[in-house]
Each structure stands twice: as C-alpha cells, then as structure tokens.
mmCIF file of C-alpha atoms and ligand atoms in Angstrom:
data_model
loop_
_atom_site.group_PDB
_atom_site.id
_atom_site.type_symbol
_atom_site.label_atom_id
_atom_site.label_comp_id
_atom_site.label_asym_id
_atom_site.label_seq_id
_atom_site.Cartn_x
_atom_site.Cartn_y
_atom_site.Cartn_z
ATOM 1 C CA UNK A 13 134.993 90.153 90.385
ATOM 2 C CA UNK A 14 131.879 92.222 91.312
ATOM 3 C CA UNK A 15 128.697 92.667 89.169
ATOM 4 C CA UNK A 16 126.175 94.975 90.084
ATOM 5 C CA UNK A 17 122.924 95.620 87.206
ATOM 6 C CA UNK A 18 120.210 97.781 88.308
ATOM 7 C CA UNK A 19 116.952 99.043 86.218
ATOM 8 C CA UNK A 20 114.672 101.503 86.139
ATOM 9 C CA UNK A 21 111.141 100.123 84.907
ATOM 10 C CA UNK A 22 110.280 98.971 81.375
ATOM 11 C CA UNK A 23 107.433 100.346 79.215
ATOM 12 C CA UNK A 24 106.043 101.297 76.047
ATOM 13 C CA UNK A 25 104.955 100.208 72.618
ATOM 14 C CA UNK A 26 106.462 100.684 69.477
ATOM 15 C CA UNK A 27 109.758 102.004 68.370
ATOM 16 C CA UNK A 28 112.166 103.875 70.517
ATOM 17 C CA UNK A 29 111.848 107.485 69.844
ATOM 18 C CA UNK A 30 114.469 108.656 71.244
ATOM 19 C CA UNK A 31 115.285 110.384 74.977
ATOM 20 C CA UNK A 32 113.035 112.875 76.747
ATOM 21 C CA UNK A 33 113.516 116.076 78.517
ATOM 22 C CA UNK A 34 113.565 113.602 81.835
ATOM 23 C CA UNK A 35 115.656 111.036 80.801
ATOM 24 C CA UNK A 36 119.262 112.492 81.375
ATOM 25 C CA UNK A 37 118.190 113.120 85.203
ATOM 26 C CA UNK A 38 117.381 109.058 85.079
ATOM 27 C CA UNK A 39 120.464 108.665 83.140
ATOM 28 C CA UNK A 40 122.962 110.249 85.818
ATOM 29 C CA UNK A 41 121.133 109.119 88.634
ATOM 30 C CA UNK A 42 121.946 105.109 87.141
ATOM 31 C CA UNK A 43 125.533 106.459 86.688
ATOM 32 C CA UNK A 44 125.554 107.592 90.168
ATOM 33 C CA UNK A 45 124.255 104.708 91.959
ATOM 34 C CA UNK A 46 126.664 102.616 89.599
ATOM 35 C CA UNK A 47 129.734 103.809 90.223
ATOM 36 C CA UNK A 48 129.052 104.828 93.900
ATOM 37 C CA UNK A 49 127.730 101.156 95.014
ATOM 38 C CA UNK A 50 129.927 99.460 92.157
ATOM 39 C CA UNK A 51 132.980 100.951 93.582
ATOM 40 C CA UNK A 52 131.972 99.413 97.160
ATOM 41 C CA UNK A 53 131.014 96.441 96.182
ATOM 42 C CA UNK A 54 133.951 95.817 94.072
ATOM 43 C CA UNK A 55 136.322 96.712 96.992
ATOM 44 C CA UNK A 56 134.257 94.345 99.091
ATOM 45 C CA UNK A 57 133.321 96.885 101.480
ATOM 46 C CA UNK A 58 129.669 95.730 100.915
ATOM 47 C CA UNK A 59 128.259 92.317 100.090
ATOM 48 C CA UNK A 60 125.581 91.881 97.624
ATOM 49 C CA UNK A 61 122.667 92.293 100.085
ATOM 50 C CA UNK A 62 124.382 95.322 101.036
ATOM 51 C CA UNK A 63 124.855 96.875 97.432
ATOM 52 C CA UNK A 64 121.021 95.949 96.196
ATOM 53 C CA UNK A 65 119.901 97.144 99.137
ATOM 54 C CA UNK A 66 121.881 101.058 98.689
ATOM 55 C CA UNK A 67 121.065 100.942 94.925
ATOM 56 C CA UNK A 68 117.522 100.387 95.095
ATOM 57 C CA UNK A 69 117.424 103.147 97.978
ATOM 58 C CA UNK A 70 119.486 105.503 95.588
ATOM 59 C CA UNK A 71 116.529 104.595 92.962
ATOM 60 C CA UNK A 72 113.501 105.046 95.382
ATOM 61 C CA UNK A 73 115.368 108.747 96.102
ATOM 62 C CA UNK A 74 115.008 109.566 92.452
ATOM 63 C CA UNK A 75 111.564 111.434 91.608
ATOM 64 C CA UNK A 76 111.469 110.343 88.291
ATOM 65 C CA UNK A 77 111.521 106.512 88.880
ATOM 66 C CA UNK A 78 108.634 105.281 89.989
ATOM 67 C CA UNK A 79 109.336 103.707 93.862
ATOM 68 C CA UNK A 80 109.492 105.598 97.329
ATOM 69 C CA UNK A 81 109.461 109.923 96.282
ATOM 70 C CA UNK A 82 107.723 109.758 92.945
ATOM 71 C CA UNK A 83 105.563 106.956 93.341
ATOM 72 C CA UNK A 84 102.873 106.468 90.736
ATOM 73 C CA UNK A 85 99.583 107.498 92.476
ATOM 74 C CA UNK A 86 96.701 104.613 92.740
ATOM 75 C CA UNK A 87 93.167 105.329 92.399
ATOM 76 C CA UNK A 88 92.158 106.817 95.238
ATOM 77 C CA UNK A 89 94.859 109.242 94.918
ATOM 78 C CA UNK A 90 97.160 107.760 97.659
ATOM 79 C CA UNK A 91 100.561 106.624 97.170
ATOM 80 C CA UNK A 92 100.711 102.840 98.477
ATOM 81 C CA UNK A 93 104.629 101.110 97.647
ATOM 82 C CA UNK A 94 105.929 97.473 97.468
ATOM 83 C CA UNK A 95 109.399 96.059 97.807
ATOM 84 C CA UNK A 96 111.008 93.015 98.180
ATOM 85 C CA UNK A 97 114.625 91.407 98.357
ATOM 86 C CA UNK A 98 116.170 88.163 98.958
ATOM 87 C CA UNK A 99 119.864 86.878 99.471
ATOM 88 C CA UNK A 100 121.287 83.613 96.927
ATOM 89 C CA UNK A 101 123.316 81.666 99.168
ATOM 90 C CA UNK A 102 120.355 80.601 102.055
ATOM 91 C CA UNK A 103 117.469 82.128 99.797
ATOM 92 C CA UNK A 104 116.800 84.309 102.886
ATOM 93 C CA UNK A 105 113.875 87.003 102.052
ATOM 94 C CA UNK A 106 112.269 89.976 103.494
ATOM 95 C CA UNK A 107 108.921 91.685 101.355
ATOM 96 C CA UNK A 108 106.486 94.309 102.031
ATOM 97 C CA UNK A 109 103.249 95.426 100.602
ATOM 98 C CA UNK A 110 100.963 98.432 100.105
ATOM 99 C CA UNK A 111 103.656 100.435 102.833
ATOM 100 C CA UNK A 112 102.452 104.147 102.966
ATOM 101 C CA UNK A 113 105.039 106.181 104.945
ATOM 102 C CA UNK A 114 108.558 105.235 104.483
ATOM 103 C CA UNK A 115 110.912 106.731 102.500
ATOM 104 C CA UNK A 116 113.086 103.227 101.867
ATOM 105 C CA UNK A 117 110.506 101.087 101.408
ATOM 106 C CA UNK A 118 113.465 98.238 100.522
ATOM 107 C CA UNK A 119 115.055 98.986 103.967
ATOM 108 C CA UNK A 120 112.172 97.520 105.245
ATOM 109 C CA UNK A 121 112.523 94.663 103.382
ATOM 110 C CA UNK A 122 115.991 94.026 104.355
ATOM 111 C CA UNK A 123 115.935 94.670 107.614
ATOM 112 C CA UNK A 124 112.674 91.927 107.793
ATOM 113 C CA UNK A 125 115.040 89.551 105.618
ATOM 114 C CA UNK A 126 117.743 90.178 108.577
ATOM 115 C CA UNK A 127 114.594 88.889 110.862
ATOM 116 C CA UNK A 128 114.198 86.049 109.614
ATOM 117 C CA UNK A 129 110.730 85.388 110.139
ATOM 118 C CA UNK A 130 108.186 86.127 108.747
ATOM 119 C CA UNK A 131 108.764 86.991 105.064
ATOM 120 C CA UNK A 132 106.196 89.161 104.321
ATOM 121 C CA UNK A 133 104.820 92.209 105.845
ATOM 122 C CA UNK A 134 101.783 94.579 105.117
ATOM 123 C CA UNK A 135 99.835 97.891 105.077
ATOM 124 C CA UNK A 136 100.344 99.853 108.362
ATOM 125 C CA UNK A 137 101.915 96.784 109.930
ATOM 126 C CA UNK A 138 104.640 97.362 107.056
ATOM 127 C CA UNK A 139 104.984 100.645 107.803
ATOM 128 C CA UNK A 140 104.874 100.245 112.031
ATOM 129 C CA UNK A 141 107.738 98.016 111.506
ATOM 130 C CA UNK A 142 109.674 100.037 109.419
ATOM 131 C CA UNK A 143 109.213 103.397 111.577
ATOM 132 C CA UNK A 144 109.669 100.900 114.995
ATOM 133 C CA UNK A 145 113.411 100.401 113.263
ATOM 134 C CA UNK A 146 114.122 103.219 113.103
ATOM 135 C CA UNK A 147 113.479 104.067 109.205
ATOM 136 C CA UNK A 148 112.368 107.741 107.816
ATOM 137 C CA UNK A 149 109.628 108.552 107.725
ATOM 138 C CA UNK A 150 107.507 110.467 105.192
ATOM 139 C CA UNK A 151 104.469 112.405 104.109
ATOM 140 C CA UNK A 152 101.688 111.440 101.138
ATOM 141 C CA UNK A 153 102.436 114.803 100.228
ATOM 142 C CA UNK A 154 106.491 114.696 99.936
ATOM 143 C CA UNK A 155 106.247 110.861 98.087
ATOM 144 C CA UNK A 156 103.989 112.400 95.475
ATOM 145 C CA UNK A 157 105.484 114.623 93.180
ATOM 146 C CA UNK A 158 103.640 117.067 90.343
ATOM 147 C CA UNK A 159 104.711 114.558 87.297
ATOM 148 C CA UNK A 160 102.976 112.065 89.127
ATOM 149 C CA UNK A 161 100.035 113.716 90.367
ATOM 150 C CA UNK A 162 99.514 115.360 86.422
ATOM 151 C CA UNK A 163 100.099 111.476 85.106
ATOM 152 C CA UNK A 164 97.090 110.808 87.807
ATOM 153 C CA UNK A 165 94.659 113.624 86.640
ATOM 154 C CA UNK A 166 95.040 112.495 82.971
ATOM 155 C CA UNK A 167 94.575 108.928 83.821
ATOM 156 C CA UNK A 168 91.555 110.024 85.731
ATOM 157 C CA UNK A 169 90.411 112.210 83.315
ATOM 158 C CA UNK A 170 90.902 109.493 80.242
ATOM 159 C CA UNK A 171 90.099 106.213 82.164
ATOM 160 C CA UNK A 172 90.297 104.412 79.384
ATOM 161 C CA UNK A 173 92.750 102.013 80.136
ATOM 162 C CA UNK A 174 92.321 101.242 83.894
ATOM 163 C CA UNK A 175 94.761 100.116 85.628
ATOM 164 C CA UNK A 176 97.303 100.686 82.894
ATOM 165 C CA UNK A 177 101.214 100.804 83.905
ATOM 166 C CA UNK A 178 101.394 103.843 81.443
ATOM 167 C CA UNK A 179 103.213 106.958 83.161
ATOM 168 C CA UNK A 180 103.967 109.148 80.899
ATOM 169 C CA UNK A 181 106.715 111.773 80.811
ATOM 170 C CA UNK A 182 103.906 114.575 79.066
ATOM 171 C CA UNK A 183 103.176 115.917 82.531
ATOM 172 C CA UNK A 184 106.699 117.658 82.296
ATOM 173 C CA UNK A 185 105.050 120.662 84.419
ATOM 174 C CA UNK A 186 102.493 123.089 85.136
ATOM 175 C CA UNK A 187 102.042 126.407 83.537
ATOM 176 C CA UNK A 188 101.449 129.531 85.276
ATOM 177 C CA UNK A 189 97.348 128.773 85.333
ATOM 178 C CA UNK A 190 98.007 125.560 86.906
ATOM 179 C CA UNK A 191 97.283 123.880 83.399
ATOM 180 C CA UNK A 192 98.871 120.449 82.635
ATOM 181 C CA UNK A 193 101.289 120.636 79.811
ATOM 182 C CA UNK A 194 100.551 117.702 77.408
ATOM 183 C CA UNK A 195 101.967 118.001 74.428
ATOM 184 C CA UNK A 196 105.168 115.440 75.205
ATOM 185 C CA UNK A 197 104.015 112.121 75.411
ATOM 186 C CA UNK A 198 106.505 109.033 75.797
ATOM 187 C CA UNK A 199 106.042 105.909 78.604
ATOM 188 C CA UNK A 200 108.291 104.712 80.998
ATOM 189 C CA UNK A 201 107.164 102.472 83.956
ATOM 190 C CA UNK A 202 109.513 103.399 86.558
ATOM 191 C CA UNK A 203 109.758 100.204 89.053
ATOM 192 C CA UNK A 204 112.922 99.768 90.345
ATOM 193 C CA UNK A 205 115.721 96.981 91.003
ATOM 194 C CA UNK A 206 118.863 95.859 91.480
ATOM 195 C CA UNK A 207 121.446 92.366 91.469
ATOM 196 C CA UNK A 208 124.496 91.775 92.550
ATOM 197 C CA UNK A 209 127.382 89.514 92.680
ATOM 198 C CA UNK A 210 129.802 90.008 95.192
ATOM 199 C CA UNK A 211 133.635 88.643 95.171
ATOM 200 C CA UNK A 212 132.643 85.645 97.585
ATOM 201 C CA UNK A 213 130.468 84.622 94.597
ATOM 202 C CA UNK A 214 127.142 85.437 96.485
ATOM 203 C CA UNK A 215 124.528 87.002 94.657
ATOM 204 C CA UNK A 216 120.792 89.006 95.881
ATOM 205 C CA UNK A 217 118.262 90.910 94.265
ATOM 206 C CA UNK A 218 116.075 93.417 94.870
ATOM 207 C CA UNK A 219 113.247 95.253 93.587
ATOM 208 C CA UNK A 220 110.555 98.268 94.871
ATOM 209 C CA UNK A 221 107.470 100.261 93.044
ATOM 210 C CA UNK A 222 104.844 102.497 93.426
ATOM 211 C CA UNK A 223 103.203 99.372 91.159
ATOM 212 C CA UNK A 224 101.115 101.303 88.372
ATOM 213 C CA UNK A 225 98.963 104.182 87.861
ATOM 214 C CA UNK A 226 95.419 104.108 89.113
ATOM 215 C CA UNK A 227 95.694 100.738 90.695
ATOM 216 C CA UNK A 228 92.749 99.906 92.949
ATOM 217 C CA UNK A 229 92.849 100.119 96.707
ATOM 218 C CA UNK A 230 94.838 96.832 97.804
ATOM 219 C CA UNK A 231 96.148 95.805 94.516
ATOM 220 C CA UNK A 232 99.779 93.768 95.243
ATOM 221 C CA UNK A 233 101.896 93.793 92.069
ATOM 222 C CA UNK A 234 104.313 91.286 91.549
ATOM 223 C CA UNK A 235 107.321 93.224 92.768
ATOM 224 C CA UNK A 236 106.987 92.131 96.490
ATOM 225 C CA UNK A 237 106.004 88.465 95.779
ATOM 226 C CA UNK A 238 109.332 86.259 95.771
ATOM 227 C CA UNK A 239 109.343 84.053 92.832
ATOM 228 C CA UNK A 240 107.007 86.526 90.802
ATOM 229 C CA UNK A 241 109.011 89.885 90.550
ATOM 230 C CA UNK A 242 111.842 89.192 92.719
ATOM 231 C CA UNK A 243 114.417 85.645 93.045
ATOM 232 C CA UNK A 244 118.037 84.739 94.018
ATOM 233 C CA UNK A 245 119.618 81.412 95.294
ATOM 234 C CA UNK A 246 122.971 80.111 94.948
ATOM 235 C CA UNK A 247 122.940 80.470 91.244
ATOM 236 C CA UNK A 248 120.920 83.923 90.022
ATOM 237 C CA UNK A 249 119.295 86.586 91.349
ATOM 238 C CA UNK A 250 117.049 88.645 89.206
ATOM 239 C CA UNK A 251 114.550 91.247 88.765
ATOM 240 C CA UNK A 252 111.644 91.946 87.237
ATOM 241 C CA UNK A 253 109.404 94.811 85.830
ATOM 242 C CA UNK A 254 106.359 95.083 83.590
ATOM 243 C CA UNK A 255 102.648 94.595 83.973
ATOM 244 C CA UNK A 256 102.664 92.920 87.326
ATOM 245 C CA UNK A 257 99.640 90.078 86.680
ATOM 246 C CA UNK A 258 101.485 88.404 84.202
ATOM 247 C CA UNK A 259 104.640 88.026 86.474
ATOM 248 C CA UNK A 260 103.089 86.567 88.974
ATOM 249 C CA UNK A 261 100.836 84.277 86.866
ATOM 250 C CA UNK A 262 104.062 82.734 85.703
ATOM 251 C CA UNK A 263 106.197 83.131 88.543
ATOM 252 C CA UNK A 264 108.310 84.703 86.228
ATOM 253 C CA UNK A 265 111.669 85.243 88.311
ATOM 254 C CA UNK A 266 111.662 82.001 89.425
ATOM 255 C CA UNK A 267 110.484 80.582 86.582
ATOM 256 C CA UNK A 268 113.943 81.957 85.163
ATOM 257 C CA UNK A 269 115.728 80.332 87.643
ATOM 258 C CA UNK A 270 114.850 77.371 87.209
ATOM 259 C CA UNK A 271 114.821 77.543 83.364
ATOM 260 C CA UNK A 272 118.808 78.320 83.786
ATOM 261 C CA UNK A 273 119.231 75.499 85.690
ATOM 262 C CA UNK A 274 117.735 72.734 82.379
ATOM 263 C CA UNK A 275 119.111 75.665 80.142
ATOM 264 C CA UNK A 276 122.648 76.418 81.762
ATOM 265 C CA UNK A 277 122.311 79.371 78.817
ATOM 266 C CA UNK A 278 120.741 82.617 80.733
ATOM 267 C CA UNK A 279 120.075 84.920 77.602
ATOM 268 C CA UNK A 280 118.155 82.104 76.248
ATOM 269 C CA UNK A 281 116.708 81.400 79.608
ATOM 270 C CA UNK A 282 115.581 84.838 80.255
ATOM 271 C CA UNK A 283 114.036 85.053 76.342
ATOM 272 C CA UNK A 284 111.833 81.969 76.945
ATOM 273 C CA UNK A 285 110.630 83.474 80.348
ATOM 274 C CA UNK A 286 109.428 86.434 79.199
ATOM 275 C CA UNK A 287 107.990 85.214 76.003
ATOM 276 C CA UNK A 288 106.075 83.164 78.584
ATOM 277 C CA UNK A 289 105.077 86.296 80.357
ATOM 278 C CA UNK A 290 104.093 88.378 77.240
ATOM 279 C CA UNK A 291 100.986 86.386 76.127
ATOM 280 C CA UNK A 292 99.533 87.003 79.616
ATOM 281 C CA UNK A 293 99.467 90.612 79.050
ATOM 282 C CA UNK A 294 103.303 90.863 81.090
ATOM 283 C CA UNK A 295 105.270 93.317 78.398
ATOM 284 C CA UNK A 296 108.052 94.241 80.373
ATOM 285 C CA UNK A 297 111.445 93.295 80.728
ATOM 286 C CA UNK A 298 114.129 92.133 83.532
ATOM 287 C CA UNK A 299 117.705 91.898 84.842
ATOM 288 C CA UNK A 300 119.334 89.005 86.438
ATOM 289 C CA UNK A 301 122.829 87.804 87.084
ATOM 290 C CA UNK A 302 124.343 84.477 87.373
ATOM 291 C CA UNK A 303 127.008 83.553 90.228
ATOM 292 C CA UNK A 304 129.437 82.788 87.488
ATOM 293 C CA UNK A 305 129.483 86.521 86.661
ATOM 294 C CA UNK A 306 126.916 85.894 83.447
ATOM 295 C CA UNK A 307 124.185 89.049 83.343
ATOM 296 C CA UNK A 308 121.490 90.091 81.257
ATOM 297 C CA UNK A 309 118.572 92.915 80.759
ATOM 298 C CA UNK A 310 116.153 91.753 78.155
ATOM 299 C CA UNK A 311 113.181 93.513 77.452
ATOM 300 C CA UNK A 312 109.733 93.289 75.050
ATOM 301 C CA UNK A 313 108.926 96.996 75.862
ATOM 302 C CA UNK A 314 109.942 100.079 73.798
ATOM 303 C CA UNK A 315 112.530 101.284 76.431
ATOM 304 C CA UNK A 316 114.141 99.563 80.020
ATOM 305 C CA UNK A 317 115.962 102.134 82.086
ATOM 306 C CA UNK A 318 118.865 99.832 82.822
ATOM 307 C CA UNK A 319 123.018 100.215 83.346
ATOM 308 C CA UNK A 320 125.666 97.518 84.414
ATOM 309 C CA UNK A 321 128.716 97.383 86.677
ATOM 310 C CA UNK A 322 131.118 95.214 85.517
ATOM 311 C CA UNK A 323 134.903 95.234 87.296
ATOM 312 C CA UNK A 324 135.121 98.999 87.022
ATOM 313 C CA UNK A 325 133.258 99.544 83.509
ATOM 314 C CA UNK A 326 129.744 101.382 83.517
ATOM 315 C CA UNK A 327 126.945 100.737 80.815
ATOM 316 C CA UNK A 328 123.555 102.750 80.540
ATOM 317 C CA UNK A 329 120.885 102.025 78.462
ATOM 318 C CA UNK A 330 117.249 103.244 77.744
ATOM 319 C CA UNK A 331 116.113 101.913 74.174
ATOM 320 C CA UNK A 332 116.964 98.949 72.629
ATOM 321 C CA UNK A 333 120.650 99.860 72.062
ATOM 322 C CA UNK A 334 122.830 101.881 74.376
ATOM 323 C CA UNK A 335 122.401 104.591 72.841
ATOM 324 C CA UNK A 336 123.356 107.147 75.632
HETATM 325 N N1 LIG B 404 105.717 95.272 88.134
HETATM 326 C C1 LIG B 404 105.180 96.486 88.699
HETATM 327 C C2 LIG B 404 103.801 96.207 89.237
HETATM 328 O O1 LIG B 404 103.052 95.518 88.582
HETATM 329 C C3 LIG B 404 105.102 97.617 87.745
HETATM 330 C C4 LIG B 404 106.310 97.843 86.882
HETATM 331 O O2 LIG B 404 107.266 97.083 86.895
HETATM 332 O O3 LIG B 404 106.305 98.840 86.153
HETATM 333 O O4 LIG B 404 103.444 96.733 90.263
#
C-alpha cells in the first residue's frame, strides 16, 4: 500500500467560480507528478522521503505554483524561498529559509535532513550549502516569471492589503505595449507540498514557497518551521498552506498531530486544527496522511490545488468538489 497526496497552495474567498485559463497547466502538472512518483513509490523503488522529496521538486519546476521558478516576488522585488521536510519514523528534519539561488529549494532541505545536524539553515548560508552539494543553481531573473512580476506591480501599485497571500491569476500576460492585462481576476496561493506513505508503513512530509506577495525583507512563513507548516512522526505527516502567521501561532501541523493522537479520527482532527488556525487570520487549508493509510485535504479557502495517490488511483481537485 502506498499513499502519496500533494497540494498546490490554498486561497481565496467566496464561492468557487470555476477554473481559469491557468488551471489545466496546474491540473496536469499534479497528474504528472502523481502518477510519475506514485508509480515509484508504489513499486517501492522510492521511500517516502524519497517521493516528497521528487514531488515537491516536480511542484517547485512548475511556474504557476508558487515555490522555486515562479516564486511570488517580496517587497523589494527579490525572490527569497522556504522549504522544509521531515521523515515519521525518527522525526529526522532538514529546513531552510529566505534561500535565493537554488532551483530545489527542498533538495536542500533533504539533503540537510540526511546531515543530521543542524535542522535549520538560512539566507546565503542556505544557499552556500545547497550550491557546495552540488544543487542547481539559478538566476533572480529565471525564478521570476511575468505572472509573478505583473501580480507584484499590481500589489505595488494597490498596496492596500500588505503583505496579503493574494496572487492572482489576472496577470495572464502582457500586451504588445507592455500593458498588464487585468481583466481576469481569481486567487490561488501557490505553496507547495507533499506526504507520503510508503509500503514499510513510514510516512514524511514536505513543503516549499515563495511565502506571499510583497512580504518584507526577512519575513519566515510558516512553511520552513517544523511543527508550524510542516510535521511527520511515526503516525502522520502533513502539510500545510495558508496565511503563514496563523500557522505558526498555533503550531498548526503539529498541533494536528497531536490532536490525532486524543482524537484517533483525522478528518475531525484536521477540522478542529484549522478552525483553530482561522480566527488568527490562517484561511488556508492542508494535507496529511496517517501511517494506517488514512488521508485528508481540508480546506477554509475558496480553492486548494490538491490530488491523491492511492494504490494506482489518481484524484485532482481545485474547488470544493473534484470537479476536474
Ligand atoms: N504558508 C505560506 C507562507 O505563509 C504561504 C502559502 O501557503 O500560501 O509563506
């Protein structure tokens, strides 16, 4: 038995209105990494760490998800990426924060898991570790990509909700006068994970961002912090996306962990965690799966790009029902 669930960032108000022009690129880019890592995971050719790790690369390779090449752009108009994962079975962990250069930013994190000390790694030392093991490396200029540098001017030309996870899709592209198209509007966050179980029973979870439009210089989001945006141990692994402050002011994914452990019920766990996380301003949403094979994706948001391996069957999802 294999389980592999992977998402693509939660977002918006309000509800769903149906796909955008974008959306089937993010839909067959979740069928891809699905049945390309489900397949190896399932035949145990990969573990867990193994498949999070590949399907959160696959992700960060997609422009239109926001982590590694179409990373949201912060304030100063850089593009500064977080990532974390960590293994169930000896809660083994590898994060880093604010990296500026690699293409994989969750490589990095594995390969500091695979370490083993420390945990956390950031800024240029992120990066100098990353490029010292061999990892690609890349450009400002090739990570940011027109959507997101429209999303940016509009955010800097509005600035009325700073700090605001909102990337909209109505930056579809310029016209021939260089002129920002704007007459599509519909949100999706774009953050980025993955969890596994493997057929030893062993679960992981991973998770990587650009973190959110306009975001001041240094800003960490939740997504590299273990216990806020990403968790596994013996039990679950999950992960998390939505407005990273209110993740991390409940610990959210560990929070869920431990709620399934009093619980033993994880839809019902993973409903009181994020109506925890909602009054602190955390809309968002989540994925986690249980060593026993149990798996969810709840979300509070209009839309979660999310899809499931389960033993050979493929689900995608955007809005509230699979409607794809
Ligand atoms: N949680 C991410 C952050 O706060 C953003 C997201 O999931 O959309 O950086």
């Amino acid at each position: 038995m294999a389980v592999l669930v992977i998402h693509g960032g939660a977002g918006g108000d309000g509800p769903w209105l149906g796909k955008t022009p974008l959306d089937p690129a993010r839909i067959s880019c979740m069928k891809q990494v699905l049945q390309t890592i489900g397949a190896k995971l399932e035949s145990g050719e990969i573990d867990c760490l193994e498949a999070v790790t590949m399907a959160v690369e696959m992700l960060e390779d997609e422009p239109l998800f926001n982590a590694g090449q179409g990373s949201v752009i912060d304030e100063d108009g850089s593009v500064t990426m977080d990532a974390s994962i960590m293994r169930g079975f000896d809660q083994a962990a590898g994060s880093v924060v604010n990296v500026t250069e690699l293409r994989h930013p969750i490589r990095a994190a594995n390969l500091i898991l695979k370490q083993g000390w420390p945990v956390m790694l950031n800024s240029a030392a992120a990066d100098q570790f990353g490029l010292a093991n061999n990892l690609e490396q890349v450009s400002q200029d090739w990570l940011k990509t027109e959507l997101r540098r429209g999303q940016w001017q509009q955010w800097r030309a509005s600035k009325d909700s700073p700090g605001s996870t909102d990337e909209d899709d109505s930056v579809l592209d310029h016209d021939l006068e260089g002129r920002v198209k704007t007459e599509f509007s519909d949100e999706g966050m774009g953050t980025v994970g993955a969890v596994a179980l493997d057929s030893n029973g062993n679960v992981a979870a991973a998770t990587s961002t650009g973190g959110m439009t306009g975001k001041p210089r240094g800003r960490i989001g939740d997504t590299p912090i273990i216990g806020a945006g990403t968790w596994a141990d013996k039990s679950i692994a999950i992960s998390c996306t939505g407005v990273g402050e209110a993740y991390i002011r409940t610990c959210a994914a560990h929070r869920l962990a431990m709620t399934f452990r009093s619980e033993n019920d994880l839809a019902k766990s993973a409903e009181l965690v994020l109506d925890e996380v909602a009054p602190l301003g955390g809309r968002g949403g989540l994925i986690a799966v249980s060593s026993s094979g149990d798996y969810v994706m709840p979300f509070q948001t209009r839309l979660m790009y999310r899809g499931l391996w389960n033993s050979g069957s493929i689900e995608v999802g955007i809005g509230p029902q699979n409607e794809i």
